[in-house]
CSV table of C-alpha atoms (C1' of nucleotides) in Angstrom, one decimal:
chain,number,residue,atom,x,y,z
A,1,UNK,CA,86.2,121.5,89.7
A,2,UNK,CA,84.7,124.0,92.1
A,3,UNK,CA,86.3,127.2,91.9
A,4,UNK,CA,84.2,129.2,94.6
A,5,UNK,CA,87.1,128.0,97.0
A,6,UNK,CA,90.8,129.1,97.2
A,7,UNK,CA,91.5,125.6,97.4
A,8,UNK,CA,89.7,124.8,93.9
A,9,UNK,CA,91.1,127.7,92.3
A,10,UNK,CA,94.7,127.0,93.1
A,11,UNK,CA,94.0,123.4,92.0
A,12,UNK,CA,92.6,124.2,88.7
A,13,UNK,CA,95.2,126.8,87.8
A,14,UNK,CA,98.2,124.4,88.7
A,15,UNK,CA,96.3,121.9,86.6
A,16,UNK,CA,95.9,123.9,83.6
A,17,UNK,CA,99.8,124.7,83.8
A,18,UNK,CA,100.3,121.2,83.9
A,19,UNK,CA,98.0,119.5,81.1
A,20,UNK,CA,99.1,122.7,78.9
A,21,UNK,CA,102.7,121.6,79.1
A,22,UNK,CA,103.8,124.9,80.6
A,23,UNK,CA,105.0,122.6,83.4
A,24,UNK,CA,106.3,119.4,81.9
A,25,UNK,CA,106.6,116.0,83.8
A,26,UNK,CA,109.4,116.3,86.2
A,27,UNK,CA,109.2,119.9,86.6
A,28,UNK,CA,109.5,121.4,89.8
A,29,UNK,CA,106.4,123.5,91.2
A,30,UNK,CA,107.1,127.0,92.5
A,31,UNK,CA,107.8,127.2,96.4
A,32,UNK,CA,104.7,126.9,98.7
A,33,UNK,CA,105.4,130.4,100.2
A,34,UNK,CA,105.6,131.6,96.6
A,35,UNK,CA,102.3,130.1,95.7
A,36,UNK,CA,100.4,131.5,98.6
A,37,UNK,CA,101.6,135.0,97.7
A,38,UNK,CA,100.9,134.7,94.1
A,39,UNK,CA,97.2,133.4,95.0
A,40,UNK,CA,96.9,135.7,98.1
A,41,UNK,CA,96.4,133.0,100.6
A,42,UNK,CA,98.3,130.9,103.2
A,43,UNK,CA,100.6,127.9,103.0
A,44,UNK,CA,97.9,125.9,104.8
A,45,UNK,CA,95.6,126.6,101.9
A,46,UNK,CA,98.0,125.8,99.3
A,47,UNK,CA,99.0,122.7,100.9
A,48,UNK,CA,95.5,121.5,100.6
A,49,UNK,CA,95.5,122.2,97.0
A,50,UNK,CA,98.8,120.4,96.6
A,51,UNK,CA,97.6,117.4,98.4
A,52,UNK,CA,94.5,117.2,96.3
A,53,UNK,CA,96.8,117.1,93.2
A,54,UNK,CA,98.9,114.4,94.8
A,55,UNK,CA,95.9,112.3,95.5
A,56,UNK,CA,95.2,112.3,91.8
A,57,UNK,CA,98.7,111.5,90.8
A,58,UNK,CA,99.2,114.7,88.9
A,59,UNK,CA,102.0,115.9,91.1
A,60,UNK,CA,104.3,114.1,93.8
A,61,UNK,CA,106.4,115.2,96.4
A,62,UNK,CA,109.9,114.3,97.7
A,63,UNK,CA,110.4,114.6,101.3
A,64,UNK,CA,111.7,118.3,102.1
A,65,UNK,CA,112.8,118.9,98.3
A,66,UNK,CA,109.7,120.1,96.9
A,67,UNK,CA,106.8,119.3,94.6
A,68,UNK,CA,107.0,117.8,90.9
A,69,UNK,CA,104.9,117.0,88.0
A,70,UNK,CA,104.2,113.4,87.7
A,71,UNK,CA,105.1,111.5,84.7
A,72,UNK,CA,102.6,109.1,82.8
A,73,UNK,CA,102.1,106.1,85.1
A,74,UNK,CA,103.8,102.6,84.5
A,75,UNK,CA,101.5,100.2,83.3
A,76,UNK,CA,101.5,97.1,85.8
A,77,UNK,CA,100.0,93.6,84.8
A,78,UNK,CA,100.3,91.3,88.0
A,79,UNK,CA,99.1,88.2,86.1
A,80,UNK,CA,101.7,88.3,83.6
A,81,UNK,CA,104.8,87.3,85.4
A,82,UNK,CA,106.9,90.2,83.9
A,83,UNK,CA,109.9,91.3,85.9
A,84,UNK,CA,110.2,95.0,86.9
A,85,UNK,CA,113.0,95.6,84.8
A,86,UNK,CA,111.6,94.3,81.6
A,87,UNK,CA,108.3,95.6,82.3
A,88,UNK,CA,109.8,99.5,82.6
A,89,UNK,CA,112.2,99.0,79.6
A,90,UNK,CA,109.4,97.9,77.4
A,91,UNK,CA,107.7,101.2,78.0
A,92,UNK,CA,110.5,103.5,77.9
A,93,UNK,CA,111.7,103.9,81.4
A,94,UNK,CA,115.0,103.5,82.6
A,95,UNK,CA,114.6,101.1,85.5
A,96,UNK,CA,116.8,100.5,88.6
A,97,UNK,CA,117.0,98.2,91.5
A,98,UNK,CA,119.0,99.0,94.6
A,99,UNK,CA,119.4,96.3,97.3
A,100,UNK,CA,118.9,97.5,100.8
A,101,UNK,CA,119.4,94.4,102.8
A,102,UNK,CA,119.5,90.7,102.4
A,103,UNK,CA,119.2,88.1,105.2
A,104,UNK,CA,118.5,84.8,106.2
A,105,UNK,CA,116.1,85.0,109.1
A,106,UNK,CA,113.5,82.8,111.0
A,107,UNK,CA,110.0,83.4,109.5
A,108,UNK,CA,107.2,85.2,111.4
A,109,UNK,CA,103.7,83.6,111.7
A,110,UNK,CA,102.6,85.9,109.0
A,111,UNK,CA,105.1,84.5,106.5
A,112,UNK,CA,104.7,81.1,107.7
A,113,UNK,CA,101.0,81.3,106.8
A,114,UNK,CA,101.6,82.9,103.2
A,115,UNK,CA,104.1,80.4,102.3
A,116,UNK,CA,102.8,77.4,103.9
A,117,UNK,CA,105.8,76.8,106.1
A,118,UNK,CA,106.1,75.3,109.8
A,119,UNK,CA,107.1,77.3,112.8
A,120,UNK,CA,110.9,77.8,112.9
A,121,UNK,CA,111.8,77.5,109.5
A,122,UNK,CA,114.2,79.8,107.9
A,123,UNK,CA,113.4,82.5,104.9
A,124,UNK,CA,115.4,84.9,103.1
A,125,UNK,CA,114.3,88.6,103.3
A,126,UNK,CA,115.1,90.9,100.7
A,127,UNK,CA,114.4,94.7,100.9
A,128,UNK,CA,114.9,96.4,97.7
A,129,UNK,CA,114.2,100.0,96.3
A,130,UNK,CA,113.3,100.5,92.7
A,131,UNK,CA,113.3,103.5,90.7
A,132,UNK,CA,112.3,104.4,87.1
A,133,UNK,CA,114.0,107.5,85.4
A,134,UNK,CA,115.9,108.2,88.8
A,135,UNK,CA,112.5,108.5,90.7
A,136,UNK,CA,112.1,105.8,93.4
A,137,UNK,CA,108.6,104.3,92.7
A,138,UNK,CA,108.8,101.1,94.6
A,139,UNK,CA,109.9,99.5,98.1
A,140,UNK,CA,109.6,95.9,98.0
A,141,UNK,CA,110.2,93.1,100.4
A,142,UNK,CA,110.4,89.5,99.3
A,143,UNK,CA,110.3,86.5,101.6
A,144,UNK,CA,111.7,83.5,100.1
A,145,UNK,CA,112.0,79.8,100.9
A,146,UNK,CA,115.4,79.3,102.0
A,147,UNK,CA,115.4,75.5,101.5
A,148,UNK,CA,114.5,75.7,97.9
A,149,UNK,CA,117.2,78.2,96.9
A,150,UNK,CA,120.5,77.4,98.6
A,151,UNK,CA,123.3,80.2,98.5
A,152,UNK,CA,120.7,82.6,97.2
A,153,UNK,CA,122.4,85.4,99.1
A,154,UNK,CA,125.6,84.9,97.2
A,155,UNK,CA,124.2,86.1,93.8
A,156,UNK,CA,123.6,89.7,92.3
A,157,UNK,CA,120.4,90.6,94.0
A,158,UNK,CA,119.9,93.7,92.2
A,159,UNK,CA,118.6,91.8,89.0
A,160,UNK,CA,115.0,90.6,88.8
A,161,UNK,CA,114.1,87.4,91.0
A,162,UNK,CA,112.6,85.7,88.2
A,163,UNK,CA,115.7,86.0,86.2
A,164,UNK,CA,117.9,84.6,88.7
A,165,UNK,CA,115.5,81.8,89.7
A,166,UNK,CA,115.4,80.8,86.2
A,167,UNK,CA,119.1,80.9,85.5
A,168,UNK,CA,120.6,79.6,88.6
A,169,UNK,CA,117.7,77.0,90.1
A,170,UNK,CA,115.7,76.1,86.7
A,171,UNK,CA,112.5,77.6,88.5
A,172,UNK,CA,110.0,79.8,86.9
A,173,UNK,CA,106.9,81.7,88.3
A,174,UNK,CA,103.9,79.9,87.2
A,175,UNK,CA,101.0,80.8,89.2
A,176,UNK,CA,100.3,84.2,91.1
A,177,UNK,CA,97.7,85.0,93.8
A,178,UNK,CA,97.7,88.9,94.3
A,179,UNK,CA,96.0,91.2,96.5
A,180,UNK,CA,96.1,95.2,96.4
A,181,UNK,CA,94.7,98.0,98.4
A,182,UNK,CA,95.4,101.6,99.0
A,183,UNK,CA,97.3,102.3,102.2
A,184,UNK,CA,99.0,105.0,104.0
A,185,UNK,CA,102.6,104.1,103.5
A,186,UNK,CA,104.3,102.7,106.9
A,187,UNK,CA,107.6,104.2,108.3
A,188,UNK,CA,110.3,102.3,106.4
A,189,UNK,CA,108.6,102.4,103.0
A,190,UNK,CA,108.1,106.2,103.3
A,191,UNK,CA,111.4,106.9,104.3
A,192,UNK,CA,113.1,104.8,101.6
A,193,UNK,CA,110.5,106.4,98.9
A,194,UNK,CA,111.3,109.6,100.3
A,195,UNK,CA,108.0,110.5,101.4
A,196,UNK,CA,106.5,111.7,104.7
A,197,UNK,CA,105.1,108.5,106.5
A,198,UNK,CA,101.4,108.6,106.2
A,199,UNK,CA,101.2,109.5,102.6
A,200,UNK,CA,99.2,107.6,100.1
A,201,UNK,CA,100.5,104.4,98.6
A,202,UNK,CA,99.5,101.2,97.0
A,203,UNK,CA,100.2,97.7,98.6
A,204,UNK,CA,100.5,94.9,96.1
A,205,UNK,CA,101.4,91.5,98.0
A,206,UNK,CA,101.9,88.6,96.0
A,207,UNK,CA,102.2,84.8,96.6
A,208,UNK,CA,104.0,82.9,93.9
A,209,UNK,CA,104.2,79.4,92.9
A,210,UNK,CA,106.6,77.5,90.5
A,211,UNK,CA,106.2,75.1,87.6
A,212,UNK,CA,105.2,72.3,90.1
A,213,UNK,CA,103.0,74.4,92.0
A,214,UNK,CA,105.0,74.9,94.8
A,215,UNK,CA,104.9,77.9,96.9
A,216,UNK,CA,108.4,79.6,96.6
A,217,UNK,CA,108.0,83.3,97.6
A,218,UNK,CA,105.9,86.0,98.4
A,219,UNK,CA,106.1,89.7,98.3
A,220,UNK,CA,105.1,93.1,99.7
A,221,UNK,CA,105.4,95.8,97.3
A,222,UNK,CA,104.8,99.4,98.4
A,223,UNK,CA,104.2,101.6,95.3
A,224,UNK,CA,104.1,105.4,95.4
A,225,UNK,CA,100.5,105.7,94.2
A,226,UNK,CA,101.0,107.9,91.4
A,227,UNK,CA,103.5,105.9,90.0
A,228,UNK,CA,101.2,103.0,88.3
A,229,UNK,CA,98.1,101.7,86.7
A,230,UNK,CA,97.1,98.2,87.3
A,231,UNK,CA,96.1,96.4,84.1
A,232,UNK,CA,94.7,92.8,83.3
A,233,UNK,CA,92.7,90.8,81.4
A,234,UNK,CA,90.8,87.4,81.7
A,235,UNK,CA,88.9,84.8,79.7
B,1,UNK,CA,104.7,105.3,113.9
B,2,UNK,CA,106.8,108.3,115.0
B,3,UNK,CA,105.6,109.6,118.3
B,4,UNK,CA,107.5,112.6,118.2
B,5,UNK,CA,104.8,114.8,116.8
B,6,UNK,CA,101.5,115.6,117.8
B,7,UNK,CA,100.5,114.2,114.4
B,8,UNK,CA,101.9,110.7,115.5
B,9,UNK,CA,100.9,110.6,119.0
B,10,UNK,CA,97.1,111.6,117.9
B,11,UNK,CA,97.3,108.9,115.2
B,12,UNK,CA,98.7,106.1,117.7
B,13,UNK,CA,96.2,106.9,120.3
B,14,UNK,CA,92.9,106.8,118.0
B,15,UNK,CA,94.6,103.6,116.2
B,16,UNK,CA,94.8,101.6,119.6
B,17,UNK,CA,91.1,102.7,120.5
B,18,UNK,CA,90.1,101.3,117.2
B,19,UNK,CA,92.2,98.0,117.0
B,20,UNK,CA,91.4,97.3,120.8
B,21,UNK,CA,87.6,97.4,120.0
B,22,UNK,CA,87.0,100.4,122.2
B,23,UNK,CA,85.8,102.0,119.0
B,24,UNK,CA,84.0,99.3,117.0
B,25,UNK,CA,83.6,99.4,113.0
B,26,UNK,CA,81.0,102.0,112.5
B,27,UNK,CA,81.5,103.9,115.4
B,28,UNK,CA,81.6,107.7,115.4
B,29,UNK,CA,84.8,109.4,116.5
B,30,UNK,CA,84.7,112.1,119.1
B,31,UNK,CA,84.4,115.7,117.2
B,32,UNK,CA,87.3,117.2,115.9
B,33,UNK,CA,87.2,120.2,118.6
B,34,UNK,CA,87.0,117.8,121.4
B,35,UNK,CA,90.0,115.8,120.1
B,36,UNK,CA,92.0,118.8,119.8
B,37,UNK,CA,91.2,119.7,123.5
B,38,UNK,CA,91.9,116.3,124.7
B,39,UNK,CA,95.5,116.2,123.0
B,40,UNK,CA,96.1,119.9,123.7
B,41,UNK,CA,96.5,120.9,120.2
B,42,UNK,CA,94.6,122.7,117.0
B,43,UNK,CA,92.1,121.1,114.9
B,44,UNK,CA,94.5,121.5,111.9
B,45,UNK,CA,96.7,119.1,113.5
B,46,UNK,CA,94.0,116.9,114.5
B,47,UNK,CA,93.0,116.7,111.0
B,48,UNK,CA,96.0,115.8,109.6
B,49,UNK,CA,96.1,112.8,111.9
B,50,UNK,CA,92.7,112.0,110.8
B,51,UNK,CA,93.4,112.3,107.2
B,52,UNK,CA,96.5,109.8,107.8
B,53,UNK,CA,94.1,107.3,109.3
B,54,UNK,CA,91.4,107.8,106.4
B,55,UNK,CA,94.5,107.2,103.6
B,56,UNK,CA,95.1,104.0,105.6
B,57,UNK,CA,91.5,102.9,105.6
B,58,UNK,CA,91.1,102.8,109.1
B,59,UNK,CA,88.6,105.4,109.4
B,60,UNK,CA,86.4,107.2,106.9
B,61,UNK,CA,84.4,110.5,106.9
B,62,UNK,CA,80.8,111.4,105.8
B,63,UNK,CA,80.8,114.9,104.4
B,64,UNK,CA,79.7,117.3,107.2
B,65,UNK,CA,78.5,114.4,109.5
B,66,UNK,CA,81.9,113.0,110.9
B,67,UNK,CA,84.5,110.4,111.1
B,68,UNK,CA,83.6,106.9,111.4
B,69,UNK,CA,85.6,103.6,112.0
B,70,UNK,CA,85.8,101.5,108.8
B,71,UNK,CA,84.5,97.9,108.6
B,72,UNK,CA,86.6,95.3,107.2
B,73,UNK,CA,87.2,95.7,103.3
B,74,UNK,CA,85.1,93.9,100.7
B,75,UNK,CA,87.3,91.4,98.6
B,76,UNK,CA,86.5,92.4,95.1
B,77,UNK,CA,87.8,90.0,92.4
B,78,UNK,CA,87.7,91.7,89.1
B,79,UNK,CA,88.4,88.4,87.1
B,80,UNK,CA,85.4,86.4,88.4
B,81,UNK,CA,82.5,88.2,86.8
B,82,UNK,CA,80.9,88.1,89.9
B,83,UNK,CA,78.2,90.8,90.3
B,84,UNK,CA,78.0,93.2,93.1
B,85,UNK,CA,75.2,91.8,95.1
B,86,UNK,CA,76.2,88.4,95.0
B,87,UNK,CA,80.0,89.3,95.9
B,88,UNK,CA,78.7,91.3,98.8
B,89,UNK,CA,76.0,88.8,100.1
B,90,UNK,CA,78.7,86.2,100.0
B,91,UNK,CA,80.7,88.2,102.2
B,92,UNK,CA,78.1,88.9,105.0
B,93,UNK,CA,77.1,92.5,103.9
B,94,UNK,CA,73.7,93.9,102.9
B,95,UNK,CA,74.2,95.2,99.3
B,96,UNK,CA,71.8,97.9,97.9
B,97,UNK,CA,71.9,99.6,94.4
B,98,UNK,CA,70.1,102.8,93.7
B,99,UNK,CA,69.6,103.9,90.0
B,100,UNK,CA,70.5,107.6,89.6
B,101,UNK,CA,69.9,108.0,85.9
B,102,UNK,CA,69.4,105.9,83.0
B,103,UNK,CA,69.3,107.5,79.3
B,104,UNK,CA,70.2,106.6,75.8
B,105,UNK,CA,72.7,109.1,74.7
B,106,UNK,CA,75.1,109.7,71.6
B,107,UNK,CA,78.5,108.3,72.5
B,108,UNK,CA,81.5,110.3,73.1
B,109,UNK,CA,84.8,109.6,71.4
B,110,UNK,CA,86.1,108.2,74.5
B,111,UNK,CA,83.4,105.5,74.9
B,112,UNK,CA,83.4,104.8,71.1
B,113,UNK,CA,87.2,103.9,71.6
B,114,UNK,CA,86.6,101.6,74.4
B,115,UNK,CA,83.5,100.0,72.9
B,116,UNK,CA,84.8,99.7,69.4
B,117,UNK,CA,81.8,101.9,68.2
B,118,UNK,CA,81.8,104.5,64.9
B,119,UNK,CA,80.9,108.1,65.6
B,120,UNK,CA,77.2,109.0,66.1
B,121,UNK,CA,76.2,105.5,67.7
B,122,UNK,CA,74.0,105.5,70.7
B,123,UNK,CA,74.8,104.0,73.9
B,124,UNK,CA,72.8,103.8,77.3
B,125,UNK,CA,74.4,105.5,80.2
B,126,UNK,CA,73.5,104.4,83.6
B,127,UNK,CA,74.7,106.2,86.8
B,128,UNK,CA,74.0,104.1,89.9
B,129,UNK,CA,75.2,104.2,93.6
B,130,UNK,CA,75.9,101.2,95.6
B,131,UNK,CA,76.1,100.8,99.2
B,132,UNK,CA,76.8,97.9,101.8
B,133,UNK,CA,75.2,98.1,105.3
B,134,UNK,CA,74.0,101.5,104.4
B,135,UNK,CA,77.3,102.8,103.8
B,136,UNK,CA,77.7,104.1,100.2
B,137,UNK,CA,80.9,102.9,98.7
B,138,UNK,CA,80.6,102.8,95.0
B,139,UNK,CA,79.6,105.2,92.1
B,140,UNK,CA,79.3,103.4,88.7
B,141,UNK,CA,79.0,104.5,85.4
B,142,UNK,CA,77.9,101.9,82.8
B,143,UNK,CA,77.9,102.4,78.8
B,144,UNK,CA,76.2,99.9,77.0
B,145,UNK,CA,75.7,99.1,73.2
B,146,UNK,CA,72.3,100.2,72.5
B,147,UNK,CA,72.0,98.0,69.6
B,148,UNK,CA,72.7,94.7,71.4
B,149,UNK,CA,70.2,95.5,74.2
B,150,UNK,CA,66.7,96.6,72.9
B,151,UNK,CA,64.4,98.1,75.4
B,152,UNK,CA,66.9,97.9,78.2
B,153,UNK,CA,65.5,100.9,80.1
B,154,UNK,CA,62.4,99.4,80.5
B,155,UNK,CA,63.9,96.8,83.0
B,156,UNK,CA,64.7,97.1,86.6
B,157,UNK,CA,68.0,98.4,86.5
B,158,UNK,CA,69.0,98.4,90.2
B,159,UNK,CA,69.7,94.7,89.8
B,160,UNK,CA,72.9,93.4,88.5
B,161,UNK,CA,73.5,93.8,84.9
B,162,UNK,CA,74.9,90.7,84.5
B,163,UNK,CA,71.7,89.1,85.9
B,164,UNK,CA,69.6,91.1,83.3
B,165,UNK,CA,71.8,90.2,80.8
B,166,UNK,CA,71.6,86.7,81.1
B,167,UNK,CA,67.7,86.4,81.6
B,168,UNK,CA,66.6,88.8,79.3
B,169,UNK,CA,69.0,88.6,76.3
B,170,UNK,CA,70.8,85.3,76.9
B,171,UNK,CA,74.0,87.1,77.1
B,172,UNK,CA,76.7,86.4,79.6
B,173,UNK,CA,80.2,88.3,80.5
B,174,UNK,CA,82.9,86.0,79.2
B,175,UNK,CA,86.1,88.1,79.0
B,176,UNK,CA,87.1,91.3,80.9
B,177,UNK,CA,89.8,93.6,80.8
B,178,UNK,CA,90.5,95.9,83.6
B,179,UNK,CA,92.2,98.7,84.7
B,180,UNK,CA,92.8,100.1,88.2
B,181,UNK,CA,94.4,103.1,90.0
B,182,UNK,CA,94.1,105.6,92.8
B,183,UNK,CA,92.3,108.8,92.0
B,184,UNK,CA,91.0,111.9,93.8
B,185,UNK,CA,87.2,111.5,93.4
B,186,UNK,CA,86.0,113.8,90.8
B,187,UNK,CA,82.8,116.3,91.3
B,188,UNK,CA,79.8,113.7,90.8
B,189,UNK,CA,81.3,110.6,92.4
B,190,UNK,CA,82.5,112.5,95.2
B,191,UNK,CA,79.1,114.2,96.0
B,192,UNK,CA,77.1,111.1,95.4
B,193,UNK,CA,79.7,109.0,97.9
B,194,UNK,CA,79.3,111.9,100.3
B,195,UNK,CA,82.8,113.1,100.5
B,196,UNK,CA,84.6,116.0,99.7
B,197,UNK,CA,85.7,116.3,96.2
B,198,UNK,CA,89.3,115.5,96.0
B,199,UNK,CA,89.4,113.0,98.4
B,200,UNK,CA,90.8,109.6,97.7
B,201,UNK,CA,89.2,106.9,95.7
B,202,UNK,CA,90.1,103.9,93.7
B,203,UNK,CA,88.9,104.0,89.9
B,204,UNK,CA,88.3,100.5,88.4
B,205,UNK,CA,87.4,100.6,84.8
B,206,UNK,CA,86.5,97.4,82.8
B,207,UNK,CA,85.6,96.4,79.2
B,208,UNK,CA,83.4,93.5,78.9
B,209,UNK,CA,82.9,91.1,76.2
B,210,UNK,CA,80.2,88.1,75.7
B,211,UNK,CA,80.2,84.6,74.9
B,212,UNK,CA,80.6,85.5,71.4
B,213,UNK,CA,83.8,87.8,72.2
B,214,UNK,CA,81.6,90.8,71.2
B,215,UNK,CA,82.4,94.0,73.2
B,216,UNK,CA,79.0,94.8,75.2
B,217,UNK,CA,79.7,97.3,77.7
B,218,UNK,CA,82.2,99.2,79.8
B,219,UNK,CA,82.1,100.8,83.3
B,220,UNK,CA,83.8,103.1,85.4
B,221,UNK,CA,83.6,102.3,89.0
B,222,UNK,CA,84.4,105.0,91.5
B,223,UNK,CA,85.1,103.1,95.1
B,224,UNK,CA,85.9,104.9,98.1
B,225,UNK,CA,89.2,103.5,98.5
B,226,UNK,CA,88.9,102.1,102.2
B,227,UNK,CA,86.1,100.0,101.0
B,228,UNK,CA,87.8,97.1,99.2
B,229,UNK,CA,90.8,95.0,98.6
B,230,UNK,CA,91.2,93.8,95.3
B,231,UNK,CA,92.0,90.0,95.0
B,232,UNK,CA,92.9,87.8,92.1
B,233,UNK,CA,95.0,84.8,91.0
B,234,UNK,CA,96.1,83.5,87.7
B,235,UNK,CA,97.7,80.1,86.4
C,1,DG,C1',69.2,126.5,117.0
C,2,DA,C1',73.3,123.9,118.2
C,3,DG,C1',76.8,121.4,116.6
C,4,DT,C1',79.4,119.3,113.1
C,5,DG,C1',82.9,119.5,109.6
C,6,DG,C1',84.9,122.4,105.7
C,7,DT,C1',87.6,126.2,104.7
C,8,DC,C1',90.9,129.7,105.8
C,9,DT,C1',94.2,133.6,108.2
C,10,DA,C1',98.5,135.0,109.7
C,11,DG,C1',101.9,134.0,111.5
C,12,DA,C1',105.8,130.8,114.0
C,13,DC,C1',109.9,127.0,114.7
C,14,DC,C1',112.3,123.0,113.1
C,15,DA,C1',114.9,119.5,110.1
C,16,DC,C1',116.6,118.9,106.4
C,17,DA,C1',118.6,119.8,101.2
C,18,DC,C1',121.4,122.2,98.5
C,19,DC,C1',124.9,125.3,97.6
D,1,DG,C1',123.9,129.7,105.1
D,2,DT,C1',119.9,130.1,102.8
D,3,DG,C1',115.7,128.0,101.2
D,4,DT,C1',112.7,124.4,101.2
D,5,DG,C1',108.8,121.6,103.2
D,6,DG,C1',107.2,119.5,107.7
D,7,DT,C1',104.8,121.0,111.7
D,8,DC,C1',102.3,123.7,114.6
D,9,DT,C1',99.4,127.5,117.1
D,10,DA,C1',95.0,130.0,118.0
D,11,DG,C1',92.0,131.6,116.2
D,12,DA,C1',87.6,132.9,112.4
D,13,DC,C1',83.4,132.4,109.5
D,14,DC,C1',80.4,129.3,106.7
D,15,DA,C1',77.7,125.3,105.1
D,16,DC,C1',75.4,121.7,106.1
D,17,DT,C1',73.5,118.1,109.6
D,18,DC,C1',70.4,117.0,113.2
D,19,DC,C1',67.3,117.7,116.7
DNA sequence: GAGTGGTCTAGACCACACC
DNA sequence: GTGTGGTCTAGACCACTCC
């Protein structure tokens, strides 16, 4: 790290406090104004350093609440059909899902293309917010073929979909096509994840097929970018 | 997009110019000072909007040169053992690799662990820089078991390693374990990729095995985050 | 040498979280 | 109500690129 700039010095000083454990995961950082006094600089410069640490996933922010030390990343394997709750629990986190909305709606052209549906067909759209250890980390939109899952909306939608499919519809995820890239979080995802719109996130979208190779749903997962590491292997 | 802020209005205006094609991929944006005059604001605010567009992969910067409209992302499938040149060429880009350095060195503990090597063993370390259509997009470090590839450094190292392995050593990639997460680009990667250290990147690291399931090498790929979309599927 | 982005100063007001 | 981050102003100097 380049310590010839205020930027670099602040970054390094904070990083040391964090890696040494003086500031443990989850701890709140001193206020920006306090940091700017302590380093004899201005808030603009301090925010530059904080943004860089955020970029690196070392700290994260909650909109208008402050900056916090980031806990270790969740390991996410998109090729295993692991559900969120199981995955988080196995890694020692306390997962939670809250349903934001669930509707039966006409499909859009984009969704028709992803699900291989004709125009005017109906889908369910779920919007859900997921957290680990009380930190919201994931905003996810699911689009589900309505014809394959009658009365889906009558069930508990805060559980994992894969569990619901299996127990109520004798359907399991078999084949997954996924795609992933860094984005600036769009408005709704940002506000649900309690960050400023435009801050960094990771978009993972998946198209899922069942044991008969039928496309059954797709989803758009907006992750806070510090929250996960994607891992997979192939033979 | 929230147009109640200068930030949002600038972002939106630039985004429209880009998506409408007034500013085509590769085009240079007006200077920051010019933009700040045109939007009746200051450079600080303009840079906020530019950073947000950069976050989204819509524009990218070259250190001290300016801001440019980002071309479409390269599709990267880490589960296919595709080599960089082949992958880029198939998608209509002109790929290029330049060798920065190649040495035979003692392995570090981290590399020993990844390659399953005992202490004091030797590895080759390659550092290479890769570009598509003259834009540098990837800085990659390879660590290769020296015992499996005698005289490796005598060959042309600006070609794809998988080609070299296959033609000279009768060795092919068979099994890949990879891991991926967003990072702030570290010093060397940043300077090679011609960006400010601390700007956003994607780190992909892989451990590769050959047809006999022996670990043969590992690599650390630092991508400019706007340059790629990761895609894969599994059965 | 002119122009660019990179960094920085020293303030200000606002919306919101928390008490 | 107090303190926080979010946004913004109106400048400045430096390091570097490009001509």
